[in-house]
């Protein structure tokens, strides 16, 4: 009986076609841990019509932070189908209910009382859903039942957090909780941001591995398809476009037609682009061959030249930096070690006014040649353990000892810094005289860690400038980076709504 109640999207379409005059009622949500509040919600919704259809968000579209959903979509659908009051259930493979509403065209789309004030919906999806239901001839209506939360129940009774994560959550709640998070994000929306750094094109070539070649010990794979993503400074700017008041991006590139087309298609239109094209200097491009079934990297090829200022004069780009210089700016220097921050360009950024933040990246193309010490003036630094090891020529000290050496060199001159630790979270050392913080990572279901450090750096740069409570810098940075790991490459950015939704779920 339960199986007959569970439909696919085509089944929903037929349901409406087969019952053109029936009053269809639709409820949509995650419904992770079924509880009494859900049952009351369904009972109230059923009063609006004759046929009650419940759709649940598929696992990959649940943005409620690590460990969610607790139950997979098949289990959740089966549980709801077991309820007598529910007539049909379907799994929606989208971030909002809009595709289902367009297919089902219900007479009533029913939400709980917490959605009556639409402005409080962190995702803003309620507006699109209301438009979709009205377009199909239906109405958005609300119940008056008491609200309950699966997230609260999971956090309280299912013990999904590690001891270190609980410490971080308690510290955030002790510093004002979600109210302080809202204040911090509001402060970000008032910042004018300037991102300066190398653009990178991340090309992912998806393959199906076959076996070892018969003529040499190399992997043989069948090419399937490829996708290009905006990485490097482009990805940072895209992340911040939805958080800051304004974002200006300064880059050099090779002027390749494919790259210019990629900028037009995938760079957030809210970003003001300031660019210089350099003849015969290719835009940095990293081509990764990916085993499509497991999203594992097989091989990587890098296309770049790091000698651009030996082949071209840096004066023009230095002047562009000077023109965008402002004491009001939060200036983010994303130094990927591919040759941009050299010669007079390095001198120009060292002379910048305003709040300057720096990230220097160590990668296979610049190993040992890109220490943070090349930059002379900045208010905030974000690096990882390997980058700290290179700065101090020290392979053997623990991350904690490296972080404390950084503190001795940086915080005494008023510079804050973060040191990211991958799956172990991050250290944050505020300005002189304030307590060091270690916050656990908040990441699960990792698809691709590429760009997670860039996402962390971009968000924490703005948070440090905002003057928010210290604990929010590593906490929000880790949550933001964790959300990024759910995205392959930089195929999309992490939105403010996704961050708010994840933090809300974690802090409940």
Coordinates of C-alpha atoms in Angstrom, one line a residue:
X1 CA 0.0 0.0 0.0
X2 CA 2.8 2.4 0.9
X3 CA 4.6 1.8 -2.4
X4 CA 1.5 2.8 -4.3
X5 CA 1.3 6.1 -2.5
X6 CA 4.9 7.1 -3.5
X7 CA 5.0 8.8 -6.9
X8 CA 7.6 10.3 -9.2
X9 CA 7.2 13.6 -10.9
X10 CA 5.5 12.0 -13.9
X11 CA 3.1 10.4 -11.4
X12 CA 2.3 13.9 -9.9
X13 CA 1.6 15.2 -13.4
X14 CA -0.9 12.3 -14.1
X15 CA -2.5 12.8 -10.7
X16 CA -3.6 16.3 -11.7
X17 CA -4.6 15.2 -15.2
X18 CA -6.6 12.3 -13.8
X19 CA -8.4 14.4 -11.2
X20 CA -9.0 17.8 -12.8
X21 CA -11.8 18.8 -10.4
X22 CA -10.3 17.4 -7.2
X23 CA -9.1 19.9 -4.5
X24 CA -5.4 19.0 -4.3
X25 CA -3.6 20.1 -1.1
X26 CA 0.2 20.2 -1.2
X27 CA 2.8 20.4 1.7
X28 CA 6.5 20.4 1.1
X29 CA 9.5 20.1 3.4
X30 CA 12.4 18.0 4.6
X31 CA 10.5 16.1 7.4
X32 CA 13.7 14.6 8.7
X33 CA 12.5 13.3 12.0
X34 CA 8.7 12.8 11.9
X35 CA 7.1 14.2 15.0
X36 CA 3.7 15.3 16.4
X37 CA 4.0 18.7 15.0
X38 CA 4.2 17.3 11.5
X39 CA 1.1 15.2 12.0
X40 CA -0.8 18.3 13.3
X41 CA 0.4 20.2 10.2
X42 CA -0.8 17.5 7.8
X43 CA -4.2 17.2 9.6
X44 CA -4.7 21.0 9.4
X45 CA -3.6 21.0 5.7
X46 CA -6.0 18.2 4.8
X47 CA -9.0 20.4 5.9
X48 CA -8.4 22.6 2.9
X49 CA -9.2 20.0 0.3
X50 CA -9.7 16.3 -0.6
X51 CA -6.3 14.9 -1.7
X52 CA -3.2 15.5 0.4
X53 CA 0.1 15.4 -1.4
X54 CA 3.4 15.6 0.6
X55 CA 6.7 16.2 -1.2
X56 CA 10.0 16.0 0.5
X57 CA 13.4 17.5 -0.4
X58 CA 15.9 15.1 -1.8
X59 CA 19.0 14.5 0.3
X60 CA 21.4 16.5 -2.0
X61 CA 19.2 19.6 -1.8
X62 CA 18.9 19.7 2.0
X63 CA 21.0 22.7 3.2
X64 CA 20.7 22.3 7.0
X65 CA 24.3 21.8 7.8
X66 CA 26.4 18.7 8.6
X67 CA 24.7 15.4 9.4
X68 CA 21.5 16.4 7.6
X69 CA 19.3 14.9 6.6
X70 CA 19.5 12.4 9.4
X71 CA 17.3 10.0 7.4
X72 CA 17.7 9.6 3.6
X73 CA 14.9 10.5 1.3
X74 CA 13.7 6.9 0.8
X75 CA 13.2 6.4 4.5
X76 CA 11.5 9.8 4.9
X77 CA 9.1 9.1 2.0
X78 CA 8.2 5.7 3.4
X79 CA 7.5 7.1 6.9
X80 CA 5.2 9.7 5.6
X81 CA 3.5 7.3 3.2
X82 CA 2.6 5.2 6.3
X83 CA 0.4 7.9 7.6
X84 CA -3.3 7.3 6.8
X85 CA -4.1 11.0 6.4
X86 CA -1.5 11.3 3.6
X87 CA -2.7 10.3 0.1
X88 CA 0.5 10.6 -1.9
X89 CA 4.2 11.3 -1.4
X90 CA 6.9 12.3 -3.8
X91 CA 10.6 13.2 -3.6
X92 CA 11.5 16.6 -5.1
X93 CA 15.0 16.9 -6.6
X94 CA 15.2 20.7 -6.3
X95 CA 16.1 23.3 -3.8
X96 CA 12.5 24.7 -3.6
X97 CA 9.0 23.4 -4.2
X98 CA 8.7 25.4 -7.4
X99 CA 9.1 22.5 -9.9
X100 CA 6.6 20.4 -8.0
X101 CA 4.1 23.3 -7.8
X102 CA 4.4 23.8 -11.6
X103 CA 3.8 20.1 -12.2
X104 CA 1.1 19.3 -9.6
X105 CA -0.8 22.7 -9.8
X106 CA -2.4 22.2 -6.4
X107 CA -5.4 24.2 -5.3
X108 CA -3.8 24.9 -2.0
X109 CA -0.1 25.1 -1.1
X110 CA 0.0 24.9 2.7
X111 CA 2.8 26.2 5.0
X112 CA 3.1 26.4 8.7
X113 CA 2.6 29.6 10.8
X114 CA 6.3 30.4 10.8
X115 CA 6.1 31.3 7.1
X116 CA 3.3 33.9 7.5
X117 CA 5.9 36.6 7.7
X118 CA 7.6 35.8 4.4
X119 CA 10.5 38.2 5.1
X120 CA 11.7 35.8 7.8
X121 CA 12.3 33.0 5.2
X122 CA 16.1 32.8 5.1
X123 CA 16.2 31.4 1.6
X124 CA 13.6 33.7 0.1
X125 CA 12.1 30.7 -1.6
X126 CA 8.6 31.3 -0.3
X127 CA 8.1 34.2 -2.8
X128 CA 9.0 32.0 -5.8
X129 CA 6.7 29.3 -4.4
X130 CA 3.8 31.7 -3.9
X131 CA 4.2 32.9 -7.5
X132 CA 4.3 29.3 -8.8
X133 CA 1.2 28.2 -7.0
X134 CA -0.8 31.3 -8.1
X135 CA 0.4 30.8 -11.7
X136 CA -1.2 27.3 -11.6
X137 CA -4.5 28.7 -10.2
X138 CA -3.9 27.8 -6.6
X139 CA -3.4 29.7 -3.3
X140 CA -0.7 29.9 -0.6
X141 CA -2.3 29.3 2.8
X142 CA -1.1 28.8 6.3
X143 CA -1.9 26.7 9.3
X144 CA -2.2 27.9 12.9
X145 CA -0.6 24.9 14.6
X146 CA 2.2 25.1 17.2
X147 CA 5.6 24.9 15.5
X148 CA 8.1 22.1 16.2
X149 CA 11.5 21.5 14.7
X150 CA 13.2 18.3 13.5
X151 CA 16.5 20.2 13.8
X152 CA 15.9 20.9 17.5
X153 CA 15.0 17.2 18.1
X154 CA 18.0 15.9 16.3
X155 CA 20.4 18.3 18.0
X156 CA 18.9 17.5 21.4
X157 CA 18.4 13.7 21.3
X158 CA 20.4 12.2 18.4
X159 CA 23.8 13.4 19.5
X160 CA 25.1 14.1 16.0
X161 CA 27.9 16.5 17.1
X162 CA 31.4 15.7 18.2
X163 CA 32.6 17.1 21.5
X164 CA 34.6 19.8 19.7
X165 CA 31.6 20.8 17.7
X166 CA 29.4 21.0 20.8
X167 CA 32.0 23.3 22.4
X168 CA 31.9 25.6 19.3
X169 CA 28.1 25.6 19.3
X170 CA 27.9 26.4 23.0
X171 CA 30.5 29.2 22.5
X172 CA 28.4 30.8 19.7
X173 CA 25.2 30.6 21.7
X174 CA 27.0 32.0 24.7
X175 CA 28.1 35.0 22.6
X176 CA 24.6 35.8 21.6
X177 CA 23.7 33.0 19.3
X178 CA 21.8 33.5 16.0
X179 CA 21.0 37.1 16.9
X180 CA 24.7 37.9 16.7
X181 CA 25.0 35.9 13.5
X182 CA 22.3 38.1 11.9
X183 CA 24.1 41.3 13.1
X184 CA 27.4 40.1 11.6
X185 CA 25.8 39.2 8.3
X186 CA 24.1 42.6 8.2
X187 CA 27.4 44.3 8.8
X188 CA 28.9 42.4 5.9
X189 CA 26.2 43.8 3.6
X190 CA 27.5 47.3 4.3
X191 CA 31.1 46.6 3.2
X192 CA 32.6 47.7 -0.1
X193 CA 35.0 44.9 -1.1
X194 CA 37.9 44.8 -3.6
X195 CA 39.3 41.4 -4.6
X196 CA 42.7 41.4 -6.2
X197 CA 44.2 38.1 -7.4
X198 CA 44.8 35.6 -10.1
X199 CA 41.8 34.2 -11.9
X200 CA 41.9 30.4 -12.4
X201 CA 39.8 28.3 -14.7
X202 CA 39.1 24.9 -13.2
X203 CA 38.3 22.4 -16.0
X204 CA 36.8 19.1 -14.9
X205 CA 37.0 16.4 -17.5
X206 CA 34.8 13.5 -16.4
X207 CA 35.9 10.1 -17.4
X208 CA 35.0 6.5 -16.9
X209 CA 38.2 4.5 -15.9
X210 CA 38.7 1.4 -17.9
X211 CA 41.9 -0.4 -16.8
X212 CA 45.7 -0.2 -17.0
X213 CA 46.9 0.4 -20.6
X214 CA 48.3 -2.8 -22.2
X215 CA 51.4 -1.0 -23.5
X216 CA 52.4 1.0 -20.5
X217 CA 51.6 1.3 -16.7
X218 CA 49.2 4.2 -17.3
X219 CA 45.4 4.5 -16.5
X220 CA 43.1 4.2 -19.5
X221 CA 39.8 6.0 -19.3
X222 CA 36.9 6.9 -21.6
X223 CA 36.2 10.6 -21.9
X224 CA 32.6 11.5 -21.1
X225 CA 32.2 15.3 -20.8
X226 CA 33.8 18.4 -19.3
X227 CA 32.8 21.5 -17.4
X228 CA 34.6 24.8 -16.8
X229 CA 34.3 26.6 -13.4
X230 CA 35.5 30.0 -12.2
X231 CA 38.2 29.5 -9.6
X232 CA 40.8 31.5 -7.8
X233 CA 39.9 35.2 -7.2
X234 CA 36.9 34.7 -9.5
X235 CA 35.4 32.2 -7.1
X236 CA 36.1 34.4 -4.0
X237 CA 34.4 37.3 -5.7
X238 CA 31.4 35.2 -6.6
X239 CA 30.9 34.0 -3.0
X240 CA 31.1 37.6 -1.7
X241 CA 28.8 39.1 -4.3
X242 CA 25.8 37.9 -2.3
X243 CA 27.2 39.0 1.1
X244 CA 28.8 42.4 0.6
X245 CA 27.4 45.8 -0.4
X246 CA 29.6 45.8 -3.5
X247 CA 32.5 43.8 -5.0
X248 CA 35.2 45.0 -7.3
X249 CA 37.5 42.4 -8.9
X250 CA 40.9 43.2 -10.3
X251 CA 42.5 40.5 -12.5
X252 CA 44.9 40.0 -15.4
X253 CA 44.1 37.3 -18.0
X254 CA 45.1 36.0 -21.4
X255 CA 42.0 37.3 -23.3
X256 CA 41.2 33.9 -24.6
X257 CA 37.7 33.7 -26.3
X258 CA 36.6 30.8 -24.1
X259 CA 37.6 32.6 -21.0
X260 CA 35.8 35.8 -21.9
X261 CA 32.7 33.7 -22.6
X262 CA 33.1 32.0 -19.3
X263 CA 33.2 35.4 -17.5
X264 CA 30.0 36.5 -19.3
X265 CA 28.2 33.3 -18.3
X266 CA 29.4 32.7 -14.8
X267 CA 30.8 35.8 -13.1
X268 CA 28.1 37.3 -10.9
X269 CA 26.7 40.3 -12.7
X270 CA 26.9 42.3 -9.4
X271 CA 30.7 42.3 -9.6
X272 CA 32.5 45.3 -11.1
X273 CA 35.3 43.8 -13.2
X274 CA 38.6 45.7 -13.7
X275 CA 40.8 43.7 -16.0
X276 CA 44.0 43.8 -18.0
X277 CA 44.6 41.4 -20.9
X278 CA 48.2 40.2 -21.4
X279 CA 49.3 39.0 -24.8
X280 CA 50.8 35.4 -24.8
X281 CA 50.2 35.0 -21.1
X282 CA 47.5 32.3 -20.7
X283 CA 44.9 32.6 -18.0
X284 CA 45.8 30.0 -15.3
X285 CA 43.9 26.8 -16.1
X286 CA 43.9 23.6 -14.1
X287 CA 42.5 20.6 -15.9
X288 CA 41.5 17.7 -13.7
X289 CA 40.5 14.3 -14.9
X290 CA 37.7 13.0 -12.7
X291 CA 36.4 9.4 -12.3
X292 CA 32.7 10.3 -12.7
X293 CA 31.3 7.5 -10.6
X294 CA 33.2 8.4 -7.4
X295 CA 34.2 12.0 -8.2
X296 CA 37.9 11.1 -7.6
X297 CA 40.8 12.8 -9.4
X298 CA 42.8 10.7 -11.7
X299 CA 45.3 13.3 -13.0
X300 CA 45.8 17.0 -13.2
X301 CA 47.5 19.3 -15.8
X302 CA 48.3 22.9 -15.1
X303 CA 48.5 25.6 -17.9
X304 CA 50.1 28.8 -16.7
X305 CA 53.1 31.1 -16.9
X306 CA 54.4 32.8 -13.8
X307 CA 56.7 35.2 -15.6
X308 CA 54.1 37.7 -16.8
X309 CA 55.9 40.7 -15.3
X310 CA 59.1 39.7 -17.1
X311 CA 57.3 39.7 -20.4
X312 CA 55.0 42.7 -19.7
X313 CA 55.3 45.9 -17.7
X314 CA 53.4 45.8 -14.4
X315 CA 52.9 49.6 -14.4
X316 CA 49.4 49.6 -15.9
X317 CA 48.1 47.0 -13.4
X318 CA 49.8 48.8 -10.6
X319 CA 47.9 52.0 -11.6
X320 CA 44.6 50.1 -11.7
X321 CA 45.3 49.0 -8.1
X322 CA 46.0 52.6 -7.1
X323 CA 42.8 53.8 -8.8
X324 CA 40.6 51.4 -6.8
X325 CA 42.4 52.2 -3.5
X326 CA 40.1 53.5 -0.8
X327 CA 40.2 53.7 3.0
X328 CA 36.6 52.4 3.0
X329 CA 37.5 49.2 1.2
X330 CA 37.9 45.7 2.5
X331 CA 40.7 44.7 0.1
X332 CA 41.2 41.0 -0.3
X333 CA 44.6 39.8 -1.8
X334 CA 44.1 36.3 -3.2
X335 CA 47.7 35.3 -3.9
X336 CA 47.8 31.9 -5.6
X337 CA 51.5 32.2 -6.4
X338 CA 51.1 32.4 -10.2
X339 CA 53.1 35.5 -10.7
X340 CA 50.6 38.4 -10.2
X341 CA 52.0 39.6 -6.9
X342 CA 55.5 40.4 -7.9
X343 CA 57.6 43.5 -8.7
X344 CA 55.8 46.9 -8.6
X345 CA 52.4 45.1 -8.1
X346 CA 53.6 43.8 -4.8
X347 CA 54.7 47.3 -3.9
X348 CA 51.3 48.7 -4.9
X349 CA 49.3 46.4 -2.7
X350 CA 51.7 47.0 0.2
X351 CA 50.8 50.7 -0.1
X352 CA 47.1 50.2 0.0
X353 CA 44.9 52.0 2.5
X354 CA 41.9 50.5 4.3
X355 CA 41.5 47.0 5.7
X356 CA 43.8 44.6 3.8
X357 CA 43.6 40.8 4.1
X358 CA 46.0 38.3 2.6
X359 CA 45.8 34.6 1.6
X360 CA 48.9 33.0 0.1
X361 CA 48.4 29.6 -1.4
X362 CA 50.9 26.8 -1.7
X363 CA 50.2 24.5 -4.6
X364 CA 52.1 22.1 -6.9
X365 CA 53.1 25.0 -9.2
X366 CA 54.7 27.2 -6.7
X367 CA 55.9 24.9 -3.8
X368 CA 58.3 26.8 -1.6
X369 CA 58.1 30.1 -3.6
X370 CA 55.0 31.8 -2.2
X371 CA 55.4 32.5 1.6
X372 CA 53.2 35.0 3.3
X373 CA 56.2 37.0 4.3
X374 CA 56.5 38.5 0.8
X375 CA 53.5 40.8 1.8
X376 CA 54.5 43.6 4.2
X377 CA 51.2 45.2 5.3
X378 CA 47.9 43.5 6.1
X379 CA 45.4 43.4 8.9
X380 CA 44.3 39.7 8.5
X381 CA 46.1 36.6 7.2
X382 CA 44.5 33.3 6.3
X383 CA 46.8 30.3 5.6
X384 CA 46.8 26.5 6.0
X385 CA 49.3 24.3 7.9
X386 CA 51.5 23.7 4.8
X387 CA 51.7 27.4 4.1
X388 CA 52.8 28.0 7.7
X389 CA 55.4 25.3 7.4
X390 CA 56.9 26.9 4.3
X391 CA 56.9 30.4 6.0
X392 CA 59.0 29.0 8.9
X393 CA 61.0 26.3 6.9
X394 CA 59.6 23.8 9.5
X395 CA 58.2 20.5 8.5
X396 CA 58.0 18.9 12.0
X397 CA 56.3 21.3 14.4
X398 CA 52.6 20.6 15.3
X399 CA 50.0 22.9 13.8
X400 CA 49.4 24.3 17.3
X401 CA 53.1 25.2 17.7
X402 CA 53.2 26.8 14.2
X403 CA 50.1 28.8 15.0
X404 CA 51.7 30.1 18.1
X405 CA 54.8 31.1 16.2
X406 CA 52.5 33.0 13.9
X407 CA 50.9 34.7 16.9
X408 CA 54.2 35.9 18.1
X409 CA 55.0 37.4 14.8
X410 CA 51.6 38.8 13.8
X411 CA 49.3 39.6 16.7
X412 CA 52.0 41.7 18.5
X413 CA 51.8 44.1 15.6
X414 CA 48.0 44.1 15.6
X415 CA 47.4 41.5 12.8
X416 CA 44.7 38.8 13.2
X417 CA 45.1 35.5 11.5
X418 CA 43.5 32.1 10.8
X419 CA 45.2 28.8 10.2
X420 CA 43.0 26.2 8.5
X421 CA 43.4 22.6 9.5
X422 CA 41.3 20.8 6.9
X423 CA 39.0 18.2 8.5
X424 CA 40.2 19.4 11.9
X425 CA 38.7 22.9 11.6
X426 CA 40.7 26.1 12.1
X427 CA 42.6 28.2 14.6
X428 CA 41.8 31.9 14.9
X429 CA 44.0 34.4 16.7
X430 CA 42.4 37.8 17.1
X431 CA 44.4 41.0 17.6
X432 CA 46.8 41.2 20.5
X433 CA 45.7 40.4 24.0
X434 CA 42.6 38.3 23.0
X435 CA 42.1 34.5 23.4
X436 CA 43.1 32.1 20.7
X437 CA 40.2 29.9 19.4
X438 CA 40.1 26.5 17.9
X439 CA 36.8 25.6 16.2
X440 CA 36.0 22.2 14.7
X441 CA 35.0 21.7 11.1
X442 CA 31.4 21.5 10.2
X443 CA 31.5 19.4 7.0
X444 CA 30.1 16.1 5.9
X445 CA 29.1 14.5 2.6
X446 CA 32.3 16.1 1.1
X447 CA 32.1 16.1 -2.7
X448 CA 35.1 18.2 -3.5
X449 CA 37.4 20.3 -1.1
X450 CA 38.6 22.5 -4.0
X451 CA 38.0 26.1 -3.1
X452 CA 36.9 25.5 0.5
X453 CA 39.9 27.5 1.8
X454 CA 39.1 30.3 -0.6
X455 CA 35.5 30.4 0.6
X456 CA 36.8 30.5 4.2
X457 CA 39.2 33.3 3.5
X458 CA 36.7 35.4 1.7
X459 CA 34.0 35.2 4.4
X460 CA 36.4 35.5 7.4
X461 CA 38.1 38.6 5.8
X462 CA 34.7 40.4 6.0
X463 CA 33.9 39.1 9.4
X464 CA 37.2 40.3 10.9
X465 CA 36.6 43.7 9.4
X466 CA 33.1 43.8 10.8
X467 CA 34.3 43.5 14.5
X468 CA 31.8 40.7 15.2
X469 CA 32.3 38.5 18.3
X470 CA 35.6 36.6 17.8
X471 CA 34.0 33.1 17.9
X472 CA 31.9 33.9 14.8
X473 CA 35.0 34.3 12.6
X474 CA 36.1 30.6 12.7
X475 CA 32.6 29.2 13.3
X476 CA 31.0 30.9 10.3
X477 CA 34.1 30.4 8.2
X478 CA 34.1 26.7 8.9
X479 CA 30.4 26.3 8.2
X480 CA 30.7 28.3 5.0
X481 CA 33.7 26.2 3.9
X482 CA 31.8 23.0 4.8
X483 CA 28.9 24.0 2.5
X484 CA 31.4 24.7 -0.3
X485 CA 32.7 21.1 0.0
X486 CA 29.3 19.8 -1.1
X487 CA 29.8 21.5 -4.5
X488 CA 32.0 20.0 -7.1
X489 CA 34.7 22.4 -8.2
X490 CA 33.3 26.0 -8.1
X491 CA 30.2 25.0 -10.1
X492 CA 28.2 27.3 -7.9
X493 CA 28.7 29.6 -5.0
X494 CA 27.5 29.3 -1.4
X495 CA 24.7 31.8 -0.9
X496 CA 23.8 33.8 2.2
X497 CA 20.5 31.9 2.4
X498 CA 22.4 28.6 2.5
X499 CA 24.7 29.8 5.2
X500 CA 21.8 31.1 7.3
X501 CA 19.8 27.9 6.9
X502 CA 22.8 25.8 7.9
X503 CA 23.7 28.0 10.9
X504 CA 20.0 28.0 12.0
X505 CA 19.9 24.2 12.0
X506 CA 23.2 23.9 13.8
X507 CA 22.4 26.3 16.6
X508 CA 18.9 25.0 17.4

